[in-house]
Amino acid sequence: MKFAIDAVILFSNVGARRNIEFVRNGVNVITGGSNTGKTAILDIIDYCFLASKHRLPDSVINENVSWYALKLYINEKEFILARRSPIENHVSRDYFFSQLSELQSVPSHNIAEDDLRRILETEFGIDDRVIVPFGGRALRAGAKLSFRYFFLFNTVSQDIITNSEVFFDKQTEERYREALPRIFDLALGIDDLENIAARERKEELIRELARLTRKEASLASRREGFDSETKEILRKAAAFGLVDGNDANLSIAALRQEIETAVAESAISWSKRYEEVSSKLFLVNRRIRSIGRFTQEYSLYKATLRNAEDSLKPLDVILEKSSELVKTDAFDDLISGLKTDLLQVKRAVATKQPVDGQIAEMVRALKADKSALEAELAGLPESPTAFESARDRWLFIGETRGKLNAYFEAELPIPRTANDEIERLNTQIDAIKVRDVEERREMIVRTIEEIALALLQEVKFSLENYAEYQTVFNYKEKKLQLRKPRSSLLENVGSSSNHMFLHLFHFLALHEVAVNYKSRFIPSFLVLDLPSRPYYGEEKVLDEKKLSHSDTAKISAAFKLLNNFVTRMNTDYATDFQMIVFEHVPTSIFEEMRNVHLIEEFRDGIALIPANWTERVLND
């Protein structure tokens, strides 16, 4: 995303103007002593871009400024964006916005914040599809992402420049801490809007399918429980004479109606049906026992026939030798009769006979009748029950009606059958194609590591003990680490100087990846606040601490790293890149670096707020 800040403009309370102009393609350096307002420029940029709170110092700065303005270059267009200064801790809702390239006079409120937000979102490529993919404590899933979250890639404040654990600003604020993992893949081109939208829709359908499946399983389970409970309710209601015990298969709906209509009716006969069912069950059991006895006797009969078959087996031998025997007149009649008897015996003792199948079928039918009669009998009262009082009767009726209402609602049919709905959802889920980004994520992480390693090699002599270490990007924690050569050991890097270099490698590598993959969300600029902090610390006056030769060399190496990065953006990617650096260092450190431009030195009375502005306040 093409982006540059052409100027920061301040208007005093009496209309005086202070311009600080920057170069679009290069490293813009503002150097000077402490308490001159350098860091406030970063806070001004953040405030103008619709910040909901501010960090601008009230003393000297806010008390002297009426409007803060930025002259911007975004995607080949120029804008003026201004915001009225806050009053103490309260931010202003007054904005000025113009597509003119120059601001001729003091701004005045001309646009609502929501309208301005929509304009900026358009420039940042954010539409209704750029949403929070998963929710958290501060961010709601499905809400539109703020363009401000992507500025996390554009600032390295003095609070984190030497931090060994945190590599992004604003991680003390919950919504920015939650936003970082949610925007990272989108920002670097690991994922894209179409794929995110498809994934979101597919996950929504999967959640709906799971909900429907759980609901159907719950209803099925409840129905099974309801069947037994309704039988018990029916039995009690029949015992109290509220329903007809002759109808043991009432549905829940019918039972509800029976209870409703039975409130004013007298008790009805339940005993006749109980006796009828008991009698039928007795007859069925007797028939089953009779068939059992018959089956035993039949089996005994077949065993006897098998013995007879064994006694007739010599007949087979006689028949085989019949040609050798001397036969009388009665031989043929005798043998023929024996052969007939033997055949009948063999048929009778066969493994399965028609009578066997008939008996088995009869037993199955009788057992089914027995189960049905037992179930019906379980729902009928065995002996009459009377209510002790009218109050008891109405309490039972009320409790029964409440249960039946709940059961009835569980049995209400849904507009479409569950199977049809589940099939429809499965078809829609299968039709949505979601690209697996794991492989691309791995590739981009390797690219970040490769670029960071090349940056390390540029300044390896400044890292001393870590000159030969490998760079590792911790995707989960979103930070760059160093790995000992030919080892899996991740080094606990010491020295704030080394941490400063790691932060530079980290952000420059992320921006090169963003440019390489043509990110539409990450602006091509970077603000660095006090990269030399490890060497100057918190010194208020530059001359209070002289740099050693080695420290000077390390700071110079850091600036060469930034200078070479801009050159690489120009030559390898044919694009511009802007950096704004706030420093303490003398200008001699970055002399003869083609892409490094000294913007201003805040020394000898020169500061962000001109001296005559504060003098006027004192005089007034």
Coordinates of C-alpha atoms in Angstrom, one line a residue:
M1 CA 0.0 0.0 0.0
K2 CA 1.6 3.3 -1.1
F3 CA 1.7 5.7 1.8
A4 CA 3.8 8.7 3.0
I5 CA 3.5 11.6 5.3
D6 CA 4.5 14.7 3.4
A7 CA 4.2 17.0 6.4
V8 CA 3.1 17.4 10.0
I9 CA 1.5 20.8 10.5
L10 CA 0.7 22.6 13.8
F11 CA -1.5 25.6 14.3
S12 CA -1.1 27.8 17.4
N13 CA -4.0 29.2 19.3
V14 CA -3.5 32.5 17.5
G15 CA -3.2 31.1 14.0
A16 CA 0.6 30.7 13.7
R17 CA 1.8 27.8 11.7
R18 CA 4.6 25.2 12.2
N19 CA 5.5 22.9 9.3
I20 CA 7.7 19.8 9.4
E21 CA 8.1 18.4 5.9
F22 CA 9.3 14.9 5.1
V23 CA 10.7 13.1 2.0
R24 CA 8.5 10.4 0.6
N25 CA 11.2 8.0 -0.4
G26 CA 13.9 7.9 2.2
V27 CA 14.9 7.9 5.9
N28 CA 13.8 11.2 7.5
V29 CA 15.7 12.0 10.6
I30 CA 14.8 14.5 13.3
T31 CA 17.6 14.5 15.9
G32 CA 18.1 16.5 19.0
G33 CA 18.0 16.6 22.8
S34 CA 15.3 15.2 25.1
N35 CA 12.1 17.1 25.9
T36 CA 12.1 18.9 22.5
G37 CA 8.9 17.2 21.2
K38 CA 10.4 14.6 18.8
T39 CA 8.4 11.7 20.3
A40 CA 5.2 13.8 20.3
I41 CA 5.3 13.7 16.5
L42 CA 4.5 10.0 16.6
D43 CA 1.6 10.8 19.0
I44 CA 0.3 13.5 16.7
I45 CA 0.2 11.0 13.8
D46 CA -1.7 8.5 15.9
Y47 CA -4.1 11.2 17.2
C48 CA -5.0 12.5 13.7
F49 CA -5.8 9.0 12.6
L50 CA -9.0 8.9 14.7
A51 CA -7.5 7.8 18.0
S52 CA -10.0 7.3 20.8
K53 CA -7.5 8.6 23.4
H54 CA -4.3 10.5 23.2
R55 CA -0.8 10.6 24.6
L56 CA 0.0 14.2 23.7
P57 CA 1.6 16.2 26.5
D58 CA -0.6 19.0 27.7
S59 CA 2.2 21.1 29.0
V60 CA 3.9 23.2 26.2
I61 CA 2.4 21.2 23.3
N62 CA -1.4 20.9 23.7
E63 CA -1.8 24.2 25.6
N64 CA -0.2 26.0 22.6
V65 CA -1.8 24.1 19.6
S66 CA -5.3 24.5 18.3
W67 CA -5.2 22.1 15.4
Y68 CA -2.9 19.2 14.4
A69 CA -2.7 18.4 10.7
L70 CA -1.1 15.8 8.4
K71 CA -0.4 16.2 4.7
L72 CA -0.7 12.6 3.3
Y73 CA 0.1 10.7 0.2
I74 CA -2.0 7.6 -0.1
N75 CA -2.3 5.4 -3.2
E76 CA -1.4 8.2 -5.7
K77 CA -3.7 10.7 -4.0
E78 CA -2.9 13.6 -1.7
F79 CA -5.0 14.5 1.3
I80 CA -5.1 17.0 4.2
L81 CA -6.3 15.4 7.5
A82 CA -6.6 17.6 10.6
R83 CA -8.0 17.3 14.1
R84 CA -8.7 19.9 16.7
S85 CA -6.4 19.5 19.7
P86 CA -7.8 17.6 22.8
I87 CA -8.9 19.4 25.9
E88 CA -6.9 17.8 28.8
N89 CA -7.7 14.0 28.4
H90 CA -10.7 14.4 26.2
V91 CA -10.2 13.9 22.5
S92 CA -11.9 16.2 20.0
R93 CA -14.5 15.0 17.5
D94 CA -13.8 18.0 15.2
Y95 CA -12.1 17.0 11.9
F96 CA -11.0 18.7 8.7
F97 CA -10.5 16.7 5.5
S98 CA -9.6 17.9 2.1
Q99 CA -8.2 16.4 -1.2
L100 CA -6.4 19.7 -1.9
S101 CA -2.6 19.4 -1.7
E102 CA -2.2 22.5 0.4
L103 CA -3.7 23.9 3.6
Q104 CA -4.0 27.6 3.2
S105 CA -5.5 28.6 6.5
V106 CA -6.4 27.4 10.0
P107 CA -8.7 24.3 9.6
S108 CA -12.3 24.2 10.6
H109 CA -14.6 21.3 11.3
N110 CA -16.0 20.0 8.0
I111 CA -16.5 16.2 8.3
A112 CA -18.0 13.7 10.7
E113 CA -15.8 11.1 12.2
D114 CA -17.8 8.2 10.7
D115 CA -17.6 9.7 7.2
L116 CA -13.9 10.2 7.6
R117 CA -13.4 6.7 8.8
R118 CA -15.2 5.3 5.7
I119 CA -12.9 7.3 3.4
L120 CA -9.8 6.0 5.2
E121 CA -11.1 2.4 5.2
T122 CA -11.6 2.6 1.5
E123 CA -7.9 3.7 1.0
F124 CA -6.8 0.9 3.3
G125 CA -8.8 -1.6 1.3
I126 CA -11.2 -2.4 4.1
D127 CA -14.8 -3.2 3.3
D128 CA -17.5 -5.3 5.0
R129 CA -15.6 -8.5 4.3
V130 CA -12.6 -7.4 6.4
I131 CA -14.0 -8.7 9.7
V132 CA -12.7 -10.1 13.0
P133 CA -12.4 -13.8 12.2
F134 CA -12.8 -15.0 15.8
G135 CA -13.9 -13.2 18.9
G136 CA -12.2 -12.3 22.1
R137 CA -12.7 -10.3 25.3
A138 CA -12.4 -7.0 23.5
L139 CA -13.2 -7.9 19.9
R140 CA -16.4 -9.4 18.7
A141 CA -16.3 -12.0 16.0
G142 CA -17.8 -10.7 12.7
A143 CA -17.2 -7.0 13.5
K144 CA -15.4 -4.9 10.9
L145 CA -11.6 -4.5 11.5
S146 CA -10.3 -1.0 12.1
F147 CA -7.8 0.3 9.7
R148 CA -5.9 1.5 12.8
Y149 CA -4.9 -2.1 13.7
F150 CA -2.7 -2.3 10.6
F151 CA -0.6 0.6 12.0
L152 CA 0.8 -1.9 14.4
F153 CA 3.2 -2.7 11.6
N154 CA 4.3 0.9 11.2
T155 CA 5.5 2.1 14.5
V156 CA 8.4 1.1 16.8
S157 CA 8.2 3.3 19.9
Q158 CA 10.9 3.8 22.4
D159 CA 8.8 1.7 24.8
I160 CA 9.6 -1.5 22.7
I161 CA 12.7 -0.7 20.7
T162 CA 14.8 -2.6 23.3
N163 CA 12.1 -4.9 24.6
S164 CA 13.1 -8.6 24.6
E165 CA 9.6 -10.0 24.6
V166 CA 7.2 -7.5 23.0
F167 CA 7.8 -6.6 19.3
F168 CA 4.6 -4.6 18.6
D169 CA 3.3 -1.3 20.0
K170 CA 0.1 -1.0 22.1
Q171 CA 0.2 -4.6 23.4
T172 CA -0.8 -3.3 26.8
E173 CA -4.2 -2.4 25.3
E174 CA -6.4 -5.5 25.1
R175 CA -8.1 -4.7 21.8
Y176 CA -4.8 -4.2 20.0
R177 CA -3.3 -7.3 21.7
E178 CA -6.3 -9.3 20.4
A179 CA -6.2 -7.6 17.0
L180 CA -2.6 -8.6 16.1
P181 CA -3.1 -12.4 15.6
R182 CA -6.4 -11.7 13.8
I183 CA -4.9 -9.3 11.2
F184 CA -1.5 -10.9 10.8
D185 CA -2.3 -13.4 8.1
L186 CA -4.4 -10.9 6.1
A187 CA -1.8 -8.2 6.4
L188 CA 1.0 -10.3 5.0
G189 CA -0.9 -12.1 2.3
I190 CA -1.0 -15.4 4.0
D191 CA -4.8 -15.3 3.7
D192 CA -7.1 -13.2 1.5
L193 CA -10.6 -11.7 1.8
E194 CA -12.3 -14.3 -0.4
N195 CA -10.8 -17.2 1.5
I196 CA -11.6 -15.6 4.9
A197 CA -15.2 -15.0 3.8
A198 CA -15.5 -18.6 2.5
R199 CA -14.0 -20.0 5.7
E200 CA -16.3 -17.8 7.9
R201 CA -19.4 -19.0 5.9
K202 CA -18.3 -22.6 6.1
E203 CA -17.7 -22.4 9.9
E204 CA -21.1 -20.8 10.3
L205 CA -22.8 -23.7 8.5
I206 CA -20.8 -26.2 10.5
R207 CA -21.9 -24.6 13.7
E208 CA -25.5 -24.6 12.5
L209 CA -25.2 -28.3 11.5
A210 CA -23.7 -29.1 14.9
R211 CA -26.5 -27.2 16.6
L212 CA -29.2 -29.0 14.6
T213 CA -27.6 -32.4 15.2
R214 CA -27.4 -31.8 18.9
K215 CA -31.0 -30.6 19.0
E216 CA -32.2 -33.7 17.1
A217 CA -30.2 -36.0 19.3
S218 CA -31.5 -34.3 22.4
L219 CA -35.1 -34.6 21.2
A220 CA -34.6 -38.3 20.4
S221 CA -33.2 -38.9 23.8
R222 CA -36.0 -36.9 25.5
R223 CA -38.7 -38.8 23.4
E224 CA -37.4 -42.1 24.7
G225 CA -37.7 -40.8 28.2
F226 CA -41.1 -39.3 27.5
D227 CA -42.5 -42.7 26.3
S228 CA -41.9 -44.3 29.7
E229 CA -43.0 -41.2 31.6
T230 CA -46.2 -40.9 29.7
K231 CA -47.1 -44.5 30.5
E232 CA -46.6 -43.8 34.1
I233 CA -48.8 -40.6 33.8
L234 CA -51.4 -42.6 32.0
R235 CA -51.4 -45.3 34.7
K236 CA -51.8 -42.8 37.5
A237 CA -54.5 -40.8 35.6
A238 CA -56.4 -44.0 35.0
A239 CA -56.1 -45.0 38.6
F240 CA -57.6 -41.7 39.7
G241 CA -60.3 -42.1 37.1
L242 CA -59.2 -39.1 35.0
V243 CA -58.8 -41.1 31.7
D244 CA -60.1 -44.2 30.2
G245 CA -57.8 -47.1 31.1
N246 CA -59.0 -49.0 28.1
D247 CA -56.9 -46.9 25.8
A248 CA -53.3 -47.7 26.8
N249 CA -51.7 -46.2 23.6
L250 CA -52.8 -42.6 23.9
S251 CA -50.4 -40.1 22.2
I252 CA -49.1 -37.2 24.3
A253 CA -51.4 -34.8 22.4
A254 CA -54.4 -37.1 23.0
L255 CA -53.4 -37.6 26.6
R256 CA -53.3 -33.8 27.1
Q257 CA -56.8 -33.5 25.7
E258 CA -58.0 -36.4 27.9
I259 CA -56.6 -34.6 31.0
E260 CA -58.2 -31.3 29.9
T261 CA -61.6 -32.8 29.4
A262 CA -61.4 -35.0 32.4
V263 CA -61.2 -32.2 34.9
A264 CA -65.0 -32.0 35.3
E265 CA -65.8 -35.6 34.6
S266 CA -66.4 -38.4 37.0
A267 CA -64.2 -41.4 37.5
I268 CA -64.3 -43.9 34.7
S269 CA -63.9 -47.6 34.6
W270 CA -60.3 -48.8 34.4
S271 CA -60.6 -52.3 35.9
K272 CA -62.3 -54.0 32.9
R273 CA -59.4 -53.3 30.6
Y274 CA -56.9 -54.5 33.2
E275 CA -58.8 -57.8 33.6
E276 CA -59.0 -58.2 29.8
V277 CA -55.3 -57.6 29.3
S278 CA -54.4 -59.9 32.2
S279 CA -56.6 -62.6 30.7
K280 CA -55.1 -62.3 27.3
L281 CA -51.6 -62.3 28.7
F282 CA -52.5 -65.5 30.7
L283 CA -53.8 -67.2 27.5
V284 CA -50.7 -66.2 25.5
N285 CA -48.4 -67.5 28.2
R286 CA -50.4 -70.8 28.3
R287 CA -50.1 -71.2 24.6
I288 CA -46.3 -70.5 24.7
R289 CA -46.0 -73.2 27.4
S290 CA -48.1 -75.6 25.4
I291 CA -46.0 -75.1 22.3
G292 CA -42.9 -75.6 24.5
R293 CA -44.2 -79.0 25.7
F294 CA -45.2 -80.0 22.2
T295 CA -41.7 -79.1 20.9
Q296 CA -40.1 -81.3 23.6
E297 CA -42.4 -84.2 22.8
Y298 CA -41.8 -83.8 19.1
S299 CA -38.1 -83.8 19.6
L300 CA -38.4 -87.0 21.6
Y301 CA -40.5 -88.5 18.8
K302 CA -37.8 -87.7 16.3
A303 CA -35.2 -89.3 18.5
T304 CA -37.2 -92.5 18.7
L305 CA -37.5 -92.6 14.9
R306 CA -33.8 -92.2 14.6
N307 CA -33.4 -95.3 16.7
A308 CA -35.8 -97.1 14.3
E309 CA -33.8 -95.9 11.4
D310 CA -30.7 -97.4 12.9
S311 CA -32.6 -100.8 13.3
L312 CA -33.5 -100.7 9.6
K313 CA -30.0 -100.0 8.3
P314 CA -29.3 -103.8 7.7
L315 CA -32.0 -103.5 5.0
D316 CA -29.5 -101.5 2.9
V317 CA -27.1 -104.4 3.0
I318 CA -29.7 -106.9 2.0
L319 CA -30.8 -104.7 -0.9
E320 CA -27.2 -104.5 -2.1
K321 CA -26.8 -108.3 -2.0
S322 CA -30.3 -109.1 -3.3
S323 CA -28.9 -110.7 -6.5
E324 CA -27.0 -113.3 -4.4
L325 CA -29.9 -114.3 -2.2
V326 CA -32.2 -117.2 -2.6
K327 CA -35.7 -115.6 -2.6
T328 CA -39.1 -117.0 -1.6
D329 CA -42.5 -115.8 -2.9
A330 CA -42.9 -113.5 0.1
F331 CA -39.4 -111.9 -0.3
D332 CA -40.4 -109.0 -2.6
D333 CA -43.5 -108.0 -0.5
L334 CA -41.4 -108.0 2.7
I335 CA -38.6 -106.0 1.2
S336 CA -40.9 -103.5 -0.4
G337 CA -42.7 -102.9 2.9
L338 CA -39.5 -102.4 4.7
K339 CA -38.2 -100.0 2.1
T340 CA -41.4 -97.9 2.5
D341 CA -41.0 -97.8 6.2
L342 CA -37.3 -96.8 6.0
L343 CA -38.1 -93.9 3.6
Q344 CA -40.8 -92.6 5.9
V345 CA -38.5 -92.8 8.9
K346 CA -35.8 -90.9 7.0
R347 CA -38.2 -88.1 6.0
A348 CA -39.5 -87.8 9.6
V349 CA -36.1 -87.4 11.1
A350 CA -34.9 -84.8 8.5
T351 CA -33.2 -81.7 10.1
K352 CA -36.0 -79.3 9.2
Q353 CA -39.6 -80.1 8.5
P354 CA -42.5 -77.8 7.6
V355 CA -43.8 -78.2 11.2
D356 CA -40.6 -76.8 12.6
G357 CA -41.0 -73.6 10.7
Q358 CA -44.6 -73.3 11.7
I359 CA -43.8 -73.7 15.3
A360 CA -41.0 -71.1 15.2
E361 CA -43.3 -68.6 13.5
M362 CA -46.0 -69.2 16.1
V363 CA -43.6 -68.7 19.0
R364 CA -42.3 -65.4 17.5
A365 CA -45.9 -64.1 17.1
L366 CA -46.9 -65.1 20.6
K367 CA -43.8 -63.5 22.1
A368 CA -44.6 -60.3 20.3
D369 CA -48.2 -60.4 21.6
K370 CA -46.8 -61.0 25.1
S371 CA -44.5 -58.0 24.9
A372 CA -47.3 -55.7 23.7
L373 CA -49.7 -56.9 26.4
E374 CA -47.0 -56.5 29.2
A375 CA -46.3 -53.0 28.0
E376 CA -50.0 -52.2 28.0
L377 CA -50.5 -53.8 31.4
A378 CA -47.7 -51.6 32.8
G379 CA -49.7 -48.5 32.0
L380 CA -52.9 -49.7 33.7
P381 CA -53.6 -49.3 37.4
E382 CA -53.8 -52.6 39.4
S383 CA -56.1 -51.3 42.0
P384 CA -58.3 -48.1 42.3
T385 CA -56.8 -44.9 43.9
A386 CA -58.8 -42.1 45.3
F387 CA -57.9 -38.5 45.9
E388 CA -57.9 -37.6 49.6
S389 CA -59.3 -34.2 48.8
A390 CA -60.2 -31.9 45.9
R391 CA -57.0 -30.1 46.4
D392 CA -55.0 -33.3 45.8
R393 CA -56.9 -33.9 42.6
W394 CA -56.2 -30.4 41.3
L395 CA -52.5 -30.6 42.3
F396 CA -52.1 -33.8 40.3
I397 CA -54.0 -32.4 37.3
G398 CA -51.7 -29.3 37.4
E399 CA -48.5 -31.3 37.6
T400 CA -49.6 -33.6 34.9
R401 CA -50.7 -30.8 32.5
G402 CA -47.3 -29.1 33.0
K403 CA -45.3 -32.3 32.2
L404 CA -47.5 -33.1 29.2
N405 CA -47.1 -29.5 27.8
A406 CA -43.3 -29.8 28.0
Y407 CA -43.4 -33.3 26.3
F408 CA -45.8 -32.0 23.6
E409 CA -43.4 -29.1 22.7
A410 CA -40.6 -31.5 22.4
E411 CA -42.6 -33.6 19.9
L412 CA -43.7 -30.6 17.8
P413 CA -42.5 -31.2 14.2
I414 CA -39.9 -28.8 12.7
P415 CA -40.7 -27.2 9.3
R416 CA -38.5 -29.6 7.5
T417 CA -37.4 -33.1 8.6
A418 CA -34.1 -33.2 10.4
N419 CA -32.6 -35.4 7.8
D420 CA -33.5 -33.0 5.0
E421 CA -32.1 -30.1 6.8
I422 CA -28.9 -31.9 7.7
E423 CA -28.5 -33.0 4.1
R424 CA -29.0 -29.5 2.9
L425 CA -26.3 -28.1 5.3
N426 CA -23.9 -30.9 4.3
T427 CA -24.4 -30.1 0.6
Q428 CA -23.7 -26.4 1.2
I429 CA -20.7 -27.1 3.3
D430 CA -19.2 -29.4 0.7
A431 CA -19.8 -26.8 -2.0
I432 CA -17.7 -24.1 -0.2
K433 CA -14.0 -24.5 -1.1
V434 CA -11.6 -23.1 1.5
R435 CA -8.0 -22.9 0.7
D436 CA -5.7 -24.3 3.3
V437 CA -3.3 -21.5 4.3
E438 CA -0.9 -23.6 6.4
E439 CA 1.5 -24.3 3.5
R440 CA 1.5 -20.6 2.5
R441 CA 1.9 -19.5 6.1
E442 CA 4.9 -21.8 6.4
M443 CA 6.4 -20.4 3.2
I444 CA 6.0 -16.8 4.3
V445 CA 7.4 -17.5 7.7
R446 CA 10.5 -19.0 6.0
T447 CA 10.7 -15.9 3.8
I448 CA 10.6 -13.6 6.9
E449 CA 13.5 -15.7 8.4
E450 CA 15.4 -15.6 5.1
I451 CA 15.1 -11.8 4.8
A452 CA 15.9 -11.3 8.5
L453 CA 19.0 -13.5 8.2
A454 CA 20.2 -11.4 5.2
L455 CA 19.7 -8.2 7.3
L456 CA 21.7 -9.8 10.2
Q457 CA 24.6 -10.6 7.8
E458 CA 24.7 -6.9 6.8
V459 CA 25.5 -5.8 10.4
K460 CA 26.8 -9.1 11.9
F461 CA 29.9 -7.5 13.4
S462 CA 27.6 -5.3 15.5
L463 CA 26.0 -8.4 17.0
E464 CA 29.3 -9.8 18.3
N465 CA 28.5 -13.2 19.8
Y466 CA 25.4 -13.6 17.7
A467 CA 27.0 -12.9 14.3
E468 CA 26.7 -16.5 13.1
Y469 CA 23.3 -17.3 14.6
Q470 CA 20.2 -18.2 12.6
T471 CA 17.0 -16.1 12.6
V472 CA 13.7 -17.8 13.7
F473 CA 10.3 -16.1 13.4
N474 CA 8.1 -17.2 16.3
Y475 CA 4.7 -17.1 14.5
K476 CA 2.7 -17.8 17.7
E477 CA 4.2 -14.9 19.6
K478 CA 4.9 -12.7 16.5
K479 CA 8.5 -12.0 17.3
L480 CA 12.0 -12.7 15.8
Q481 CA 14.4 -14.9 17.7
L482 CA 17.9 -16.2 17.3
R483 CA 18.8 -19.9 17.1
K484 CA 22.3 -21.2 17.9
P485 CA 23.9 -22.7 14.8
R486 CA 23.4 -26.4 14.2
S487 CA 21.1 -26.5 17.3
S488 CA 17.5 -26.2 18.3
L489 CA 18.4 -23.9 21.1
L490 CA 16.7 -20.5 20.9
E491 CA 19.0 -18.0 22.5
N492 CA 18.0 -15.7 25.3
V493 CA 19.6 -12.7 23.7
G494 CA 21.3 -10.3 26.1
S495 CA 22.1 -6.6 25.7
S496 CA 19.5 -4.0 24.7
S497 CA 21.7 -3.2 21.7
N498 CA 21.1 -6.6 20.3
H499 CA 17.4 -6.3 21.0
M500 CA 17.3 -3.0 19.1
F501 CA 18.9 -4.8 16.1
L502 CA 16.4 -7.7 16.4
H503 CA 13.5 -5.2 16.3
L504 CA 15.0 -3.6 13.1
F505 CA 15.4 -7.0 11.4
H506 CA 11.8 -7.9 12.5
F507 CA 10.1 -4.9 11.1
L508 CA 12.2 -4.5 7.9
A509 CA 11.6 -8.2 7.1
L510 CA 7.8 -7.9 7.7
H511 CA 7.7 -4.8 5.4
E512 CA 9.7 -6.5 2.6
V513 CA 7.3 -9.4 2.7
A514 CA 4.3 -7.1 2.6
V515 CA 5.8 -5.3 -0.4
N516 CA 6.8 -8.5 -2.1
Y517 CA 3.3 -10.0 -1.7
K518 CA 1.6 -6.6 -2.5
S519 CA -0.2 -6.2 0.7
R520 CA -3.1 -3.8 0.4
F521 CA -3.4 -3.3 4.2
I522 CA 0.1 -2.4 5.4
P523 CA 1.2 1.2 4.6
S524 CA 4.8 1.5 3.2
F525 CA 6.2 3.6 6.0
L526 CA 7.9 3.1 9.3
V527 CA 8.4 5.4 12.3
L528 CA 11.3 4.5 14.6
D529 CA 11.7 6.3 18.0
L530 CA 15.2 6.4 19.4
P531 CA 17.0 3.4 17.8
S532 CA 20.1 4.6 19.7
R533 CA 18.4 4.4 23.1
P534 CA 20.7 1.5 24.2
Y535 CA 23.7 3.8 23.8
Y536 CA 22.3 7.1 25.1
G537 CA 19.8 5.7 27.6
E538 CA 17.8 8.5 29.2
E539 CA 20.3 11.2 28.8
K540 CA 18.8 14.7 28.7
V541 CA 21.7 16.5 27.0
L542 CA 23.7 14.9 24.2
D543 CA 27.0 16.2 25.5
E544 CA 26.5 14.5 28.9
K545 CA 27.5 11.2 27.5
K546 CA 30.1 10.7 24.7
L547 CA 29.7 7.7 22.5
S548 CA 32.6 5.2 22.3
H549 CA 34.0 4.3 18.9
S550 CA 32.3 0.9 19.0
D551 CA 28.9 2.4 19.9
T552 CA 29.2 4.9 17.1
A553 CA 30.0 2.1 14.7
K554 CA 26.9 0.2 15.8
I555 CA 24.6 3.2 15.4
S556 CA 26.1 3.9 12.0
A557 CA 25.5 0.2 11.1
A558 CA 21.9 0.6 12.1
F559 CA 21.4 3.6 9.8
K560 CA 23.2 1.9 7.0
L561 CA 20.7 -1.0 7.4
L562 CA 17.8 1.5 7.0
N563 CA 19.5 3.3 4.1
N564 CA 20.1 0.0 2.2
F565 CA 16.6 -1.1 2.8
V566 CA 15.2 1.9 1.0
T567 CA 17.6 1.2 -1.8
R568 CA 16.4 -2.4 -2.0
M569 CA 12.8 -1.3 -2.1
N570 CA 13.6 1.1 -5.0
T571 CA 15.7 -1.4 -7.1
D572 CA 14.3 -4.8 -6.3
Y573 CA 10.6 -3.9 -6.0
A574 CA 10.4 -0.6 -7.9
T575 CA 8.6 1.1 -5.0
D576 CA 9.1 3.9 -2.6
F577 CA 9.4 3.5 1.1
Q578 CA 9.4 6.2 3.8
M579 CA 10.9 6.1 7.3
I580 CA 10.7 8.7 10.0
V581 CA 13.4 8.4 12.7
F582 CA 13.6 10.4 16.0
E583 CA 17.1 10.4 17.4
H584 CA 19.7 11.9 19.8
V585 CA 22.7 11.1 17.5
P586 CA 24.9 13.8 15.9
T587 CA 24.4 14.1 12.1
S588 CA 27.9 12.9 11.4
I589 CA 26.8 9.4 12.1
F590 CA 24.7 9.2 8.9
E591 CA 26.6 11.5 6.6
E592 CA 27.1 10.3 3.0
M593 CA 24.1 7.9 3.2
R594 CA 22.2 8.7 0.1
N595 CA 18.7 7.8 1.4
V596 CA 19.1 9.4 4.9
H597 CA 17.8 13.0 5.1
L598 CA 18.2 15.3 8.0
I599 CA 14.8 17.1 8.5
E600 CA 15.5 19.2 11.6
E601 CA 17.8 19.4 14.6
F602 CA 15.9 20.1 17.8
R603 CA 18.8 21.9 19.5
D604 CA 19.8 25.4 20.5
G605 CA 16.2 26.5 21.2
I606 CA 14.7 24.8 18.2
A607 CA 11.9 22.4 19.2
L608 CA 8.6 21.1 18.0
I609 CA 6.8 24.1 19.5
P610 CA 8.5 27.4 18.5
A611 CA 9.8 29.4 21.4
N612 CA 7.7 32.5 20.5
W613 CA 4.5 30.4 20.9
T614 CA 5.4 29.7 24.6
E615 CA 6.6 33.2 25.1
R616 CA 3.3 34.6 23.9
V617 CA 1.5 32.4 26.4
L618 CA 3.7 33.6 29.2
N619 CA 3.2 37.2 28.2
D620 CA -0.5 36.8 27.9

